[in-house]
XYZ file of N, CA and C in Angstrom:
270
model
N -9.582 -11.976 0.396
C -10.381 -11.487 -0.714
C -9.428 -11.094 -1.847
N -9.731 -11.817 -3.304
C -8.871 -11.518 -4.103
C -9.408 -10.259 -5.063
N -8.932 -9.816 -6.048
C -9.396 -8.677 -7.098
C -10.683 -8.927 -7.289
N -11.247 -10.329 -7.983
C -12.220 -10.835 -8.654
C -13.201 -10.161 -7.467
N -13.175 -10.905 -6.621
C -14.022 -10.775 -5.645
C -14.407 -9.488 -4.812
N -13.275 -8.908 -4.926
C -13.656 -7.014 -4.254
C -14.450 -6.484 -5.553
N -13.844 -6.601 -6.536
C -14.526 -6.000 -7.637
C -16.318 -6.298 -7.865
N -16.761 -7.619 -7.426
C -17.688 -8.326 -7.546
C -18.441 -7.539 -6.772
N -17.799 -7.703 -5.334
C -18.752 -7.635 -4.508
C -18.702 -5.813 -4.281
N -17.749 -4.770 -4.712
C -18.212 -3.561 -5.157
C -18.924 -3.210 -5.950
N -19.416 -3.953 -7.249
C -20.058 -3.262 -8.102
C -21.256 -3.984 -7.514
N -21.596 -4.969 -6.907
C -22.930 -5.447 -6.005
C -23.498 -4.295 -5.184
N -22.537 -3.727 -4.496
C -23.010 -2.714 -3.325
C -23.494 -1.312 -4.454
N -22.599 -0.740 -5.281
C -23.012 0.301 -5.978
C -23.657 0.126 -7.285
N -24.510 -0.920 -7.595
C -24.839 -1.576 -8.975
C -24.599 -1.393 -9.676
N -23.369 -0.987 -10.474
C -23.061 -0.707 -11.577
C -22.336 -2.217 -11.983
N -21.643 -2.011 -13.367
C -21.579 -3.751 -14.029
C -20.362 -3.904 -13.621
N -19.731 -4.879 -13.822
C -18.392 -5.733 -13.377
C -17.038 -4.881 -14.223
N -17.626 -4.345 -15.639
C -16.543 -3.732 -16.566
C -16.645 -2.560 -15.760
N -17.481 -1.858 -15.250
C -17.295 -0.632 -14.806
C -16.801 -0.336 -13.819
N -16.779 -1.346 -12.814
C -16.513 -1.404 -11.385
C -14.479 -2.068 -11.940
N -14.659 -2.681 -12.613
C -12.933 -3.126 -12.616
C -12.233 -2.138 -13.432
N -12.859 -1.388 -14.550
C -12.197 0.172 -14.525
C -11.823 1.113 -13.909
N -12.728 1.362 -12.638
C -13.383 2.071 -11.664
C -11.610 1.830 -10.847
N -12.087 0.525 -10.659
C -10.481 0.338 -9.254
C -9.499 0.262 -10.269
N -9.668 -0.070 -11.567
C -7.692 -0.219 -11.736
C -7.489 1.189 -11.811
N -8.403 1.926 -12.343
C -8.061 3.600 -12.551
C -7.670 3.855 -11.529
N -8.431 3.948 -10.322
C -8.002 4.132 -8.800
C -6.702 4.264 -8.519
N -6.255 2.694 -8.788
C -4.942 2.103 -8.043
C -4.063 2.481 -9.299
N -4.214 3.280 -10.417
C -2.882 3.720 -11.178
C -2.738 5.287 -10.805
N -4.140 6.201 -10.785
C -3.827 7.425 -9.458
C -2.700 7.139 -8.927
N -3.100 5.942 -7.553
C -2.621 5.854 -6.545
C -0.764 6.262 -6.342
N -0.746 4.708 -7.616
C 0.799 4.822 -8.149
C 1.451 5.877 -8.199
N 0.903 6.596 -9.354
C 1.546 7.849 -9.987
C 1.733 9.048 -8.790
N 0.788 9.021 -7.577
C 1.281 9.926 -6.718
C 2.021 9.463 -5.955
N 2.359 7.904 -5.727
C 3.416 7.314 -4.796
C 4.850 7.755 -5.442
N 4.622 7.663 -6.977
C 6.054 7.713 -7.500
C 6.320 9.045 -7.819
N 5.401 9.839 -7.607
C 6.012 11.302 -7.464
C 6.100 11.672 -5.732
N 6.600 10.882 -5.367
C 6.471 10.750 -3.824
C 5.559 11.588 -2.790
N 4.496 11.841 -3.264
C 2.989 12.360 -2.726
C 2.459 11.252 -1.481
N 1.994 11.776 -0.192
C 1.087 11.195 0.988
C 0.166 10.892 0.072
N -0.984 10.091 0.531
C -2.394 9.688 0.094
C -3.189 9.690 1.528
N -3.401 10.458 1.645
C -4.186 10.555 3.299
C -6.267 9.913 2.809
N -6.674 8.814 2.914
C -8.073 8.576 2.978
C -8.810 9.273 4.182
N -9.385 9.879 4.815
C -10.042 10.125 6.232
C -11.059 8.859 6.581
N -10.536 8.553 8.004
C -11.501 7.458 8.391
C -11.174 5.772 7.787
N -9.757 6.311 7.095
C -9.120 4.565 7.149
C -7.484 4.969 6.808
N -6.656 5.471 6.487
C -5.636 6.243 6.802
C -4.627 6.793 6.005
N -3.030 6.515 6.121
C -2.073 7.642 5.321
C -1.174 6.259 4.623
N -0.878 6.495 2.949
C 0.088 5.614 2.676
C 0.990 6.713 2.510
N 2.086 6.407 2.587
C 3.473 6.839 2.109
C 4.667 6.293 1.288
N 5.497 7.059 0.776
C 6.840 6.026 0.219
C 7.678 6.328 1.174
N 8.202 6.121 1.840
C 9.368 6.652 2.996
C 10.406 5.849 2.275
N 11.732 6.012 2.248
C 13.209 6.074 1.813
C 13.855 4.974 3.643
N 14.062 3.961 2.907
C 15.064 3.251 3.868
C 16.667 3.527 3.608
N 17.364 3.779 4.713
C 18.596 4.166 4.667
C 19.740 2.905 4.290
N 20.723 2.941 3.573
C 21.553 1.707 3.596
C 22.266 1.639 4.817
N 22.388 -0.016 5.184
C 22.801 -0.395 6.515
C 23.935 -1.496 5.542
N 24.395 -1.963 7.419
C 25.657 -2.942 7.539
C 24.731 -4.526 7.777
N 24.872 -5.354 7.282
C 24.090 -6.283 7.857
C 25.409 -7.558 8.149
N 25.025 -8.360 9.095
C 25.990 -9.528 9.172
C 25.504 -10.824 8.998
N 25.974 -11.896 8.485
C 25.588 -12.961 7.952
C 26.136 -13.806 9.343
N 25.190 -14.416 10.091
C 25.352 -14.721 11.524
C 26.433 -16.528 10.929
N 26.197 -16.937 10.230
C 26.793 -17.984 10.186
C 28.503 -17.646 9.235
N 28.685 -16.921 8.796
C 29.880 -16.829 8.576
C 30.696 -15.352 8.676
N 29.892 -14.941 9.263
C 30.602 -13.552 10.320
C 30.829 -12.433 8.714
N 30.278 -12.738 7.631
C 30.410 -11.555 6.842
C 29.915 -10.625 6.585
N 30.571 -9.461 6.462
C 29.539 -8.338 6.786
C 29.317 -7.734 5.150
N 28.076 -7.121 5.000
C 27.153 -7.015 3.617
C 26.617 -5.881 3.729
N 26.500 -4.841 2.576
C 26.052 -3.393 2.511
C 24.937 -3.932 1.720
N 23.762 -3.420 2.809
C 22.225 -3.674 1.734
C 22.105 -1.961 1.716
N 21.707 -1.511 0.392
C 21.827 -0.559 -0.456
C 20.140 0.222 0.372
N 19.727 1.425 -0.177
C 18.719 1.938 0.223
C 17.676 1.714 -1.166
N 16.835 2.039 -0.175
C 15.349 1.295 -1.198
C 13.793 2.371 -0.638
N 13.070 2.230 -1.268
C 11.766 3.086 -1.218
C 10.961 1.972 -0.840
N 10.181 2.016 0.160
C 9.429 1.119 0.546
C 7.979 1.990 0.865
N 6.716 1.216 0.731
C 5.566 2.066 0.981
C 4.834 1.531 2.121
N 4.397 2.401 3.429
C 3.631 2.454 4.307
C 2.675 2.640 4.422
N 1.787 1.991 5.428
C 0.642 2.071 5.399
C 0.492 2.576 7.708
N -0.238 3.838 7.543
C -0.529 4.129 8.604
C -2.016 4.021 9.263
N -2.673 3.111 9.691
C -4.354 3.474 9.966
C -4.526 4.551 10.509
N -6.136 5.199 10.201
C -6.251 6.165 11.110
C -6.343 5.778 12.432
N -6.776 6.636 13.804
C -7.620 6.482 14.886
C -8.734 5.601 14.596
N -9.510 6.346 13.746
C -11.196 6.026 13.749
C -11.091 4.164 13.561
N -10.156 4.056 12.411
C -10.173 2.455 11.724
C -9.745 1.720 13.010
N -8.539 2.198 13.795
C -8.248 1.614 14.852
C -9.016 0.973 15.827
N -9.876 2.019 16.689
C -10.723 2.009 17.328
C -11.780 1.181 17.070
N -12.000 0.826 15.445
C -13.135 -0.189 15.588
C -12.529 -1.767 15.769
N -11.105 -1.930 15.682
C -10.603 -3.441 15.708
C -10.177 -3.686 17.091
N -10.157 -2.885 17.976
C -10.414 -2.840 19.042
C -11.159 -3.708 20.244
């Protein structure tokens, strides 16, 4: 399911129009941002926790010519389901 189509088929379920419903989520998902990049949890109840968690820099080796390479640390974002979401894919 792409943008077009969540958006579509959200403003179907809550009838409101297509401009309102694609305001609706980009507003959403720039929230979202702005508390990821102030490194804030986003806990939903009943579907689950994103996070930014901090990857540490490592040693990595290049298997075909035995060289070894410092990959630097980076912010990467997680996604944890709850129980409840779990339990229904089950």
């Amino acid at each position: 399911m792409n943008n077009k189509e969540f958006v579509t088929e959200l403003s179907s379920r809550l009838g409101y129009t297509l401009k309102d419903t694609s305001e609706l989520v980009s507003s959403l998902l720039s929230s979202m941002s702005q508390q990821w990049q102030e490194g804030n949890v986003i806990s939903i109840q009943g579907f689950g926790t994103f996070e930014v968690k901090k990857k540490i820099e490592r040693i990595s080796v290049n298997p075909v010519t035995k060289q070894r390479m410092l990959i630097p640390p980076k912010l990467i974002l997680t996604y944890k389901p709850s129980s409840a979401l779990k339990d229904k894919f089950k």
